[in-house]
């Protein structure tokens, strides 16, 4: 190797290798020009962002409900991103049932003169037996956060930390386990104390599974969440119509047209486009898999995930992990019982994947009472799906859940305003939960759960008793 050319940071080969030297320099200079164009795009986007945000960015501090946050997300973000968050499978009946399961079924019978005020209502509780949290809800693991806003998974993790709750990272996140650890360790001299969950799909390739577990452990993730309701890919027709992929196909005219209609999202996206922001972190080093999921997501799931994964496989994975373990995607009481007895699960997560898999699947809130009765009071249950209000969280806790996971509202918050939008989502839900607890007369989460059947009474039960 000859002298170093510092201006282009390449090495010049000896003269007798002149052809190789010329080709090498050409490639390096070409790449240098490409980087220059990339830097210029980012520079122009950075210049445009303050103006575009000032004119068009929703003011999330003025939003007062999850419905308003969802509307703001639809105004700011690209259509195919919004539809990815908001949509379900097939006719979307499971999606609608999730939200409707909380409506018009229970009446609240509050305890009056209860002495519960803002200074003595407490939302602190414990999950997984030993994990202290300041609020009884956690952000559900969601794939591809950077597509909603380039603040991405880091924003959700930071907000979870500020609210004193656990954080759950998806297998198909656009941020790695190592990056989340570094994010949460910022400004913590003695290391971050946020409890971290790693949600896992089951790959066909054992090496991918082993590598994912290794990285999660090394990054301080303490709980494995095994998702078992995505062995087949749900028929998500909105995504099919939009040609949804991660990263998106820039050659698609429809995609470009929607970019022009949503300048806030587009300017933000351009700033992170070439830094691999929009790629699944777990697939960054596998070009073949990355191309496969971009071209055919359903085929990717069929080829890469393991649909024959069974209870024996789950037990082996649970033993390999060796730390806290949650089975996610449970609908049936007998499956919940088996998860605790056979897998020795620390918790069961009742979920129908946000209505995005089997259309017609029972709403998690409707499945909750039967599962609680089957497993007993001492087993831990987490529930997601259809949560739109803090009063929904209170109702779920009162009727058997130990904690609630929030999916779409957090994603809408991120899509509406990045980290500020996620924080606004958490703030709204916490304030609504505290207000509900105060109005019904429950000082603590434990009191809400113990008095739940007295406070919230099903209308059918009332008719039968009369």
Coordinates of C-alpha atoms in Angstrom, one line a residue:
X1 CA 0.0 0.0 0.0
X2 CA 1.4 3.4 -1.0
X3 CA 0.7 6.8 0.4
X4 CA -2.5 7.9 2.0
X5 CA -4.7 10.5 0.2
X6 CA -6.3 12.2 3.2
X7 CA -8.6 14.4 1.1
X8 CA -10.6 11.4 -0.1
X9 CA -9.5 8.9 2.6
X10 CA -8.4 6.1 0.2
X11 CA -5.1 4.3 -0.3
X12 CA -3.1 4.4 -3.6
X13 CA -1.6 1.1 -4.8
X14 CA 1.9 0.9 -6.3
X15 CA 2.5 2.1 -9.9
X16 CA 2.7 -1.4 -11.4
X17 CA -0.9 -1.9 -10.3
X18 CA -2.0 1.2 -12.2
X19 CA -5.2 -0.3 -13.7
X20 CA -6.4 -1.5 -10.3
X21 CA -5.3 1.8 -8.7
X22 CA -7.3 3.7 -11.3
X23 CA -10.4 1.6 -10.8
X24 CA -10.2 1.8 -7.1
X25 CA -9.9 5.5 -7.1
X26 CA -12.8 5.8 -9.5
X27 CA -15.0 3.8 -7.2
X28 CA -14.0 5.8 -4.1
X29 CA -14.5 9.1 -5.8
X30 CA -17.9 7.9 -7.1
X31 CA -18.9 6.9 -3.6
X32 CA -17.7 10.3 -2.4
X33 CA -20.0 12.0 -4.9
X34 CA -22.9 9.8 -3.8
X35 CA -22.3 10.7 -0.2
X36 CA -22.2 14.4 -1.3
X37 CA -25.6 14.1 -2.9
X38 CA -26.9 12.2 0.2
X39 CA -25.5 14.9 2.5
X40 CA -27.1 17.6 0.3
X41 CA -30.5 15.9 0.5
X42 CA -30.2 15.7 4.3
X43 CA -29.0 19.3 4.4
X44 CA -32.0 20.6 2.3
X45 CA -34.4 18.6 4.4
X46 CA -32.9 20.0 7.6
X47 CA -33.4 23.5 6.2
X48 CA -37.0 22.8 5.2
X49 CA -38.1 21.0 8.4
X50 CA -38.4 24.0 10.7
X51 CA -40.6 25.8 8.1
X52 CA -42.7 22.8 7.3
X53 CA -43.2 21.9 10.9
X54 CA -44.1 25.5 11.8
X55 CA -46.8 25.6 9.1
X56 CA -48.1 22.0 9.1
X57 CA -46.9 20.0 12.1
X58 CA -49.9 19.2 14.5
X59 CA -49.4 20.8 17.9
X60 CA -49.7 17.7 20.0
X61 CA -49.8 19.7 23.3
X62 CA -53.3 20.8 22.2
X63 CA -54.6 17.3 21.7
X64 CA -56.9 16.0 24.4
X65 CA -57.8 12.4 23.5
X66 CA -56.5 9.4 21.7
X67 CA -59.1 10.0 18.9
X68 CA -57.6 13.5 18.4
X69 CA -54.1 12.0 18.3
X70 CA -55.2 9.5 15.7
X71 CA -56.7 12.3 13.6
X72 CA -53.4 14.3 13.9
X73 CA -51.5 11.2 12.8
X74 CA -53.7 10.9 9.7
X75 CA -53.0 14.6 8.9
X76 CA -49.2 14.3 9.3
X77 CA -48.1 11.0 8.1
X78 CA -48.0 9.2 4.7
X79 CA -51.2 7.3 3.8
X80 CA -49.5 3.9 3.7
X81 CA -48.0 4.5 7.1
X82 CA -51.3 5.6 8.6
X83 CA -53.1 2.6 7.1
X84 CA -50.4 0.2 8.4
X85 CA -51.1 1.5 12.0
X86 CA -54.8 1.9 11.8
X87 CA -55.8 -1.2 9.7
X88 CA -56.7 -4.7 10.5
X89 CA -57.2 -7.9 8.5
X90 CA -59.9 -8.9 6.0
X91 CA -63.1 -7.0 6.8
X92 CA -61.5 -5.6 10.0
X93 CA -64.3 -6.9 12.3
X94 CA -61.8 -8.0 14.9
X95 CA -60.3 -4.5 14.9
X96 CA -63.7 -2.9 15.5
X97 CA -64.6 -5.5 18.1
X98 CA -61.5 -4.7 20.1
X99 CA -62.6 -1.2 20.7
X100 CA -66.3 -1.9 21.0
X101 CA -65.7 -4.6 23.6
X102 CA -65.1 -1.7 26.1
X103 CA -68.2 0.2 25.1
X104 CA -71.8 0.0 26.6
X105 CA -71.3 -3.3 28.4
X106 CA -70.5 -2.2 31.9
X107 CA -71.9 0.5 34.2
X108 CA -69.8 2.1 36.9
X109 CA -71.2 2.2 40.4
X110 CA -68.7 4.6 42.2
X111 CA -68.2 4.8 45.9
X112 CA -69.0 8.4 47.0
X113 CA -67.4 10.4 49.8
X114 CA -64.4 8.2 49.1
X115 CA -61.7 10.7 50.1
X116 CA -59.6 10.0 47.0
X117 CA -57.9 13.2 45.7
X118 CA -55.1 14.0 43.3
X119 CA -52.6 13.9 46.1
X120 CA -53.4 10.4 47.3
X121 CA -54.4 8.5 44.1
X122 CA -51.5 6.2 43.1
X123 CA -51.1 4.3 39.8
X124 CA -47.9 2.4 40.9
X125 CA -48.0 -1.4 40.8
X126 CA -45.8 -4.4 40.1
X127 CA -45.7 -6.6 37.1
X128 CA -44.0 -10.0 36.6
X129 CA -44.0 -10.3 40.4
X130 CA -41.0 -8.0 41.1
X131 CA -40.9 -5.2 38.5
X132 CA -42.1 -2.0 40.1
X133 CA -43.7 0.4 37.6
X134 CA -45.3 3.9 38.1
X135 CA -48.2 3.2 35.7
X136 CA -50.0 0.0 35.0
X137 CA -49.6 0.2 31.2
X138 CA -46.7 -0.5 28.9
X139 CA -46.0 0.3 25.2
X140 CA -46.8 -2.8 23.1
X141 CA -44.0 -4.0 20.8
X142 CA -44.6 -2.6 17.3
X143 CA -42.6 -3.2 14.1
X144 CA -41.1 -0.5 12.0
X145 CA -41.4 2.6 14.3
X146 CA -39.0 4.7 12.3
X147 CA -41.5 4.7 9.4
X148 CA -44.0 6.5 11.6
X149 CA -41.4 9.1 12.6
X150 CA -37.6 9.0 12.5
X151 CA -37.6 9.4 16.4
X152 CA -38.5 5.7 16.1
X153 CA -38.3 3.2 18.9
X154 CA -35.9 5.4 20.9
X155 CA -38.7 7.9 21.4
X156 CA -41.0 5.3 22.8
X157 CA -38.3 3.9 25.0
X158 CA -37.4 7.3 26.4
X159 CA -41.0 8.1 27.2
X160 CA -41.5 4.7 28.9
X161 CA -38.5 5.5 31.0
X162 CA -39.8 8.9 32.0
X163 CA -43.1 7.4 33.0
X164 CA -41.4 4.7 35.0
X165 CA -42.8 1.7 33.1
X166 CA -41.2 -1.2 31.1
X167 CA -40.3 -1.0 27.5
X168 CA -41.0 -3.8 24.9
X169 CA -38.9 -4.0 21.7
X170 CA -40.2 -5.8 18.6
X171 CA -38.2 -8.5 16.7
X172 CA -38.9 -6.4 13.6
X173 CA -38.0 -3.0 15.1
X174 CA -36.0 -0.5 13.1
X175 CA -33.7 -0.1 16.2
X176 CA -31.5 -2.8 17.6
X177 CA -31.3 -4.1 21.2
X178 CA -27.9 -2.5 21.5
X179 CA -29.2 0.9 20.3
X180 CA -32.1 0.8 22.8
X181 CA -29.7 0.0 25.6
X182 CA -27.4 2.9 24.6
X183 CA -30.5 5.2 24.4
X184 CA -31.8 4.3 27.8
X185 CA -28.3 4.5 29.4
X186 CA -27.9 8.1 28.3
X187 CA -27.4 10.5 31.3
X188 CA -27.4 7.6 33.8
X189 CA -24.1 7.3 35.5
X190 CA -24.9 4.0 37.2
X191 CA -26.7 2.5 34.2
X192 CA -30.4 2.5 33.3
X193 CA -32.9 0.7 35.5
X194 CA -35.8 0.5 33.0
X195 CA -37.1 -3.0 32.7
X196 CA -36.8 -4.1 29.1
X197 CA -38.8 -6.8 27.3
X198 CA -37.8 -8.4 23.9
X199 CA -40.7 -9.6 21.8
X200 CA -39.8 -12.5 19.5
X201 CA -41.3 -14.2 16.5
X202 CA -40.1 -17.6 15.8
X203 CA -37.7 -17.9 12.8
X204 CA -37.2 -21.0 10.8
X205 CA -33.4 -20.5 11.1
X206 CA -32.1 -21.5 14.5
X207 CA -29.1 -19.2 14.0
X208 CA -31.3 -16.2 13.8
X209 CA -33.1 -17.2 17.0
X210 CA -29.9 -17.8 18.9
X211 CA -28.4 -14.5 17.7
X212 CA -31.5 -12.5 18.7
X213 CA -31.5 -14.1 22.2
X214 CA -27.8 -13.4 22.6
X215 CA -28.1 -9.7 21.6
X216 CA -31.1 -9.3 23.9
X217 CA -29.3 -10.8 26.9
X218 CA -26.1 -8.8 26.3
X219 CA -28.2 -5.6 26.0
X220 CA -29.9 -6.2 29.4
X221 CA -33.3 -7.3 28.3
X222 CA -34.8 -9.2 31.2
X223 CA -38.0 -10.6 29.7
X224 CA -38.7 -12.6 26.5
X225 CA -42.2 -12.1 25.0
X226 CA -42.9 -15.0 22.6
X227 CA -45.5 -14.0 20.1
X228 CA -47.4 -17.0 18.8
X229 CA -50.2 -15.6 16.7
X230 CA -48.2 -14.7 13.6
X231 CA -47.2 -18.0 12.2
X232 CA -49.3 -17.1 9.1
X233 CA -49.6 -13.6 7.9
X234 CA -52.9 -11.8 8.2
X235 CA -54.7 -10.6 5.1
X236 CA -54.1 -6.9 5.5
X237 CA -55.8 -5.5 2.5
X238 CA -55.0 -1.9 3.2
X239 CA -51.3 -2.7 3.0
X240 CA -51.8 -4.7 -0.2
X241 CA -53.5 -1.8 -1.9
X242 CA -50.9 0.6 -0.8
X243 CA -47.9 -1.6 -1.7
X244 CA -46.6 -1.3 1.8
X245 CA -43.0 -2.4 2.4
X246 CA -40.1 -1.6 4.7
X247 CA -38.1 0.2 3.4
X248 CA -40.6 1.6 0.9
X249 CA -40.3 1.3 -2.9
X250 CA -39.2 4.7 -4.2
X251 CA -40.1 3.7 -7.8
X252 CA -43.8 3.5 -6.9
X253 CA -45.6 6.5 -8.3
X254 CA -48.4 6.2 -5.7
X255 CA -45.9 6.3 -2.9
X256 CA -44.3 9.5 -4.4
X257 CA -47.7 11.1 -4.9
X258 CA -48.6 10.5 -1.2
X259 CA -45.2 11.9 -0.2
X260 CA -46.1 15.2 -1.9
X261 CA -49.4 15.3 0.0
X262 CA -47.7 14.9 3.4
X263 CA -44.7 17.2 3.6
X264 CA -44.2 16.9 7.4
X265 CA -43.7 13.2 7.1
X266 CA -41.7 13.4 3.9
X267 CA -39.2 16.0 5.1
X268 CA -38.6 14.0 8.3
X269 CA -38.2 10.8 6.2
X270 CA -35.7 12.3 3.8
X271 CA -33.4 13.2 6.8
X272 CA -33.1 9.5 7.7
X273 CA -33.5 7.9 4.4
X274 CA -30.0 6.8 3.5
X275 CA -28.9 6.0 7.1
X276 CA -30.8 2.7 6.9
X277 CA -33.3 4.1 9.4
X278 CA -36.2 2.3 7.7
X279 CA -34.7 -1.2 7.7
X280 CA -35.5 -3.9 10.2
X281 CA -32.5 -3.9 12.5
X282 CA -32.5 -7.7 12.7
X283 CA -32.2 -8.0 8.9
X284 CA -29.7 -5.3 8.2
X285 CA -26.9 -7.8 7.5
X286 CA -29.0 -10.1 5.4
X287 CA -29.6 -8.6 2.0
X288 CA -31.6 -11.6 0.7
X289 CA -34.1 -11.5 3.6
X290 CA -34.4 -7.7 3.4
X291 CA -35.2 -7.9 -0.3
X292 CA -37.7 -10.8 0.3
X293 CA -39.7 -8.9 2.9
X294 CA -39.7 -5.8 0.7
X295 CA -41.1 -7.7 -2.3
X296 CA -43.6 -10.0 -0.6
X297 CA -44.2 -9.6 3.2
X298 CA -46.7 -12.5 3.3
X299 CA -44.2 -14.7 1.5
X300 CA -41.5 -13.5 3.8
X301 CA -43.5 -14.6 6.9
X302 CA -44.3 -17.9 5.2
X303 CA -40.7 -18.7 4.3
X304 CA -38.9 -17.2 7.3
X305 CA -41.3 -17.8 10.3
X306 CA -42.0 -21.3 11.6
X307 CA -45.7 -22.2 11.4
X308 CA -45.1 -25.7 12.8
X309 CA -43.7 -24.2 16.1
X310 CA -45.5 -26.0 18.9
X311 CA -45.6 -26.4 22.7
X312 CA -42.5 -28.5 22.8
X313 CA -40.6 -25.9 20.8
X314 CA -41.9 -23.1 23.0
X315 CA -40.7 -25.0 26.1
X316 CA -37.3 -25.5 24.6
X317 CA -37.0 -21.8 23.8
X318 CA -38.2 -20.8 27.2
X319 CA -35.5 -23.0 28.8
X320 CA -32.9 -21.6 26.5
X321 CA -33.8 -18.1 27.5
X322 CA -33.7 -18.9 31.2
X323 CA -35.1 -15.6 32.4
X324 CA -38.6 -14.1 32.7
X325 CA -41.0 -15.3 30.0
X326 CA -44.4 -14.2 28.6
X327 CA -46.5 -16.0 26.1
X328 CA -48.3 -13.5 23.8
X329 CA -51.2 -14.0 21.5
X330 CA -53.4 -16.2 23.8
X331 CA -57.2 -16.2 23.2
X332 CA -58.3 -19.4 25.0
X333 CA -58.5 -20.2 28.7
X334 CA -57.1 -23.7 28.3
X335 CA -54.1 -22.4 26.4
X336 CA -53.5 -19.9 29.2
X337 CA -53.6 -22.7 31.8
X338 CA -51.1 -24.7 29.7
X339 CA -48.8 -21.7 29.4
X340 CA -48.5 -21.4 33.1
X341 CA -48.4 -25.1 33.9
X342 CA -46.3 -26.5 31.0
X343 CA -44.2 -23.5 30.0
X344 CA -43.9 -22.1 33.5
X345 CA -44.7 -18.7 32.0
X346 CA -44.4 -15.6 34.3
X347 CA -47.4 -14.1 32.5
X348 CA -49.8 -14.6 29.7
X349 CA -50.5 -11.8 27.2
X350 CA -54.0 -11.9 25.9
X351 CA -53.9 -10.4 22.4
X352 CA -55.3 -10.8 18.9
X353 CA -52.5 -8.8 17.4
X354 CA -54.5 -5.6 17.2
X355 CA -57.1 -7.3 14.9
X356 CA -54.4 -7.7 12.3
X357 CA -54.3 -11.5 12.1
X358 CA -57.4 -13.7 12.3
X359 CA -60.5 -11.6 11.5
X360 CA -63.3 -12.5 13.9
X361 CA -60.9 -13.5 16.7
X362 CA -62.3 -12.8 20.1
X363 CA -61.6 -9.4 21.5
X364 CA -59.0 -9.7 24.3
X365 CA -61.2 -7.8 26.8
X366 CA -64.0 -10.3 26.1
X367 CA -61.7 -13.2 26.6
X368 CA -60.3 -11.8 29.9
X369 CA -62.9 -12.9 32.4
X370 CA -62.9 -16.5 31.3
X371 CA -59.1 -16.7 31.3
X372 CA -58.9 -15.1 34.7
X373 CA -61.4 -17.6 36.1
X374 CA -59.5 -20.5 34.6
X375 CA -56.0 -19.5 35.8
X376 CA -56.9 -18.2 39.2
X377 CA -56.1 -14.9 40.9
X378 CA -52.4 -15.5 41.5
X379 CA -51.4 -15.7 37.8
X380 CA -50.4 -12.6 35.9
X381 CA -52.4 -11.5 32.8
X382 CA -51.5 -8.7 30.4
X383 CA -54.1 -7.5 27.9
X384 CA -53.9 -5.3 24.8
X385 CA -56.4 -4.4 22.0
X386 CA -59.0 -1.6 21.8
X387 CA -57.6 0.6 24.5
X388 CA -58.7 4.2 23.8
X389 CA -59.1 5.8 27.2
X390 CA -57.7 5.7 30.7
X391 CA -61.1 4.5 31.7
X392 CA -60.6 1.4 29.5
X393 CA -57.4 0.7 31.4
X394 CA -59.2 1.0 34.7
X395 CA -61.9 -1.4 33.4
X396 CA -59.4 -4.0 32.2
X397 CA -57.6 -3.8 35.6
X398 CA -60.8 -4.0 37.6
X399 CA -62.0 -7.1 35.7
X400 CA -58.8 -9.2 35.9
X401 CA -55.8 -7.8 34.1
X402 CA -52.6 -7.1 36.0
X403 CA -51.3 -4.7 33.3
X404 CA -52.4 -3.3 30.0
X405 CA -50.3 -2.9 26.8
X406 CA -50.9 0.1 24.5
X407 CA -50.3 -0.4 20.8
X408 CA -52.1 1.7 18.3
X409 CA -52.4 4.8 20.5
X410 CA -48.6 4.9 21.0
X411 CA -48.0 4.4 17.3
X412 CA -50.5 7.2 16.5
X413 CA -48.7 9.5 19.0
X414 CA -45.3 8.7 17.3
X415 CA -46.8 9.3 13.9
X416 CA -48.5 12.6 15.0
X417 CA -45.5 14.2 16.6
X418 CA -42.5 11.9 17.3
X419 CA -41.4 11.7 20.9
X420 CA -43.6 14.6 21.9
X421 CA -46.6 12.8 20.5
X422 CA -45.8 9.6 22.4
X423 CA -45.4 11.6 25.6
X424 CA -48.8 13.2 25.0
X425 CA -50.3 9.8 24.6
X426 CA -48.9 8.6 27.9
X427 CA -50.0 11.8 29.6
X428 CA -53.6 11.6 28.4
X429 CA -53.9 8.0 29.4
X430 CA -52.4 8.5 32.8
X431 CA -54.5 11.5 33.6
X432 CA -57.7 9.7 32.5
X433 CA -56.8 6.7 34.6
X434 CA -56.2 8.8 37.7
X435 CA -59.4 10.7 37.1
X436 CA -61.4 7.4 36.7
X437 CA -59.8 6.0 39.9
X438 CA -60.7 9.2 41.8
X439 CA -64.3 9.2 40.6
X440 CA -65.0 5.5 41.4
X441 CA -63.2 5.7 44.8
X442 CA -60.0 3.6 44.3
X443 CA -56.8 5.0 45.8
X444 CA -54.5 2.3 44.4
X445 CA -54.3 -0.2 41.6
X446 CA -54.6 -3.0 44.2
X447 CA -57.8 -1.4 45.5
X448 CA -59.2 -1.0 42.0
X449 CA -58.6 -4.7 41.3
X450 CA -60.0 -5.9 44.6
X451 CA -63.2 -3.8 44.2
X452 CA -63.5 -4.1 40.5
X453 CA -66.6 -6.4 40.4
X454 CA -68.4 -4.1 42.8
X455 CA -67.6 -0.9 40.8
X456 CA -68.1 -2.2 37.2
X457 CA -71.2 -4.2 36.8
X458 CA -72.2 -5.9 33.5
X459 CA -75.6 -4.7 32.3
X460 CA -76.7 -8.3 31.5
X461 CA -76.0 -9.2 35.1
X462 CA -78.1 -6.3 36.3
X463 CA -81.1 -7.3 34.2
X464 CA -80.9 -10.9 35.4
X465 CA -80.7 -9.8 39.1
X466 CA -83.8 -7.6 38.7

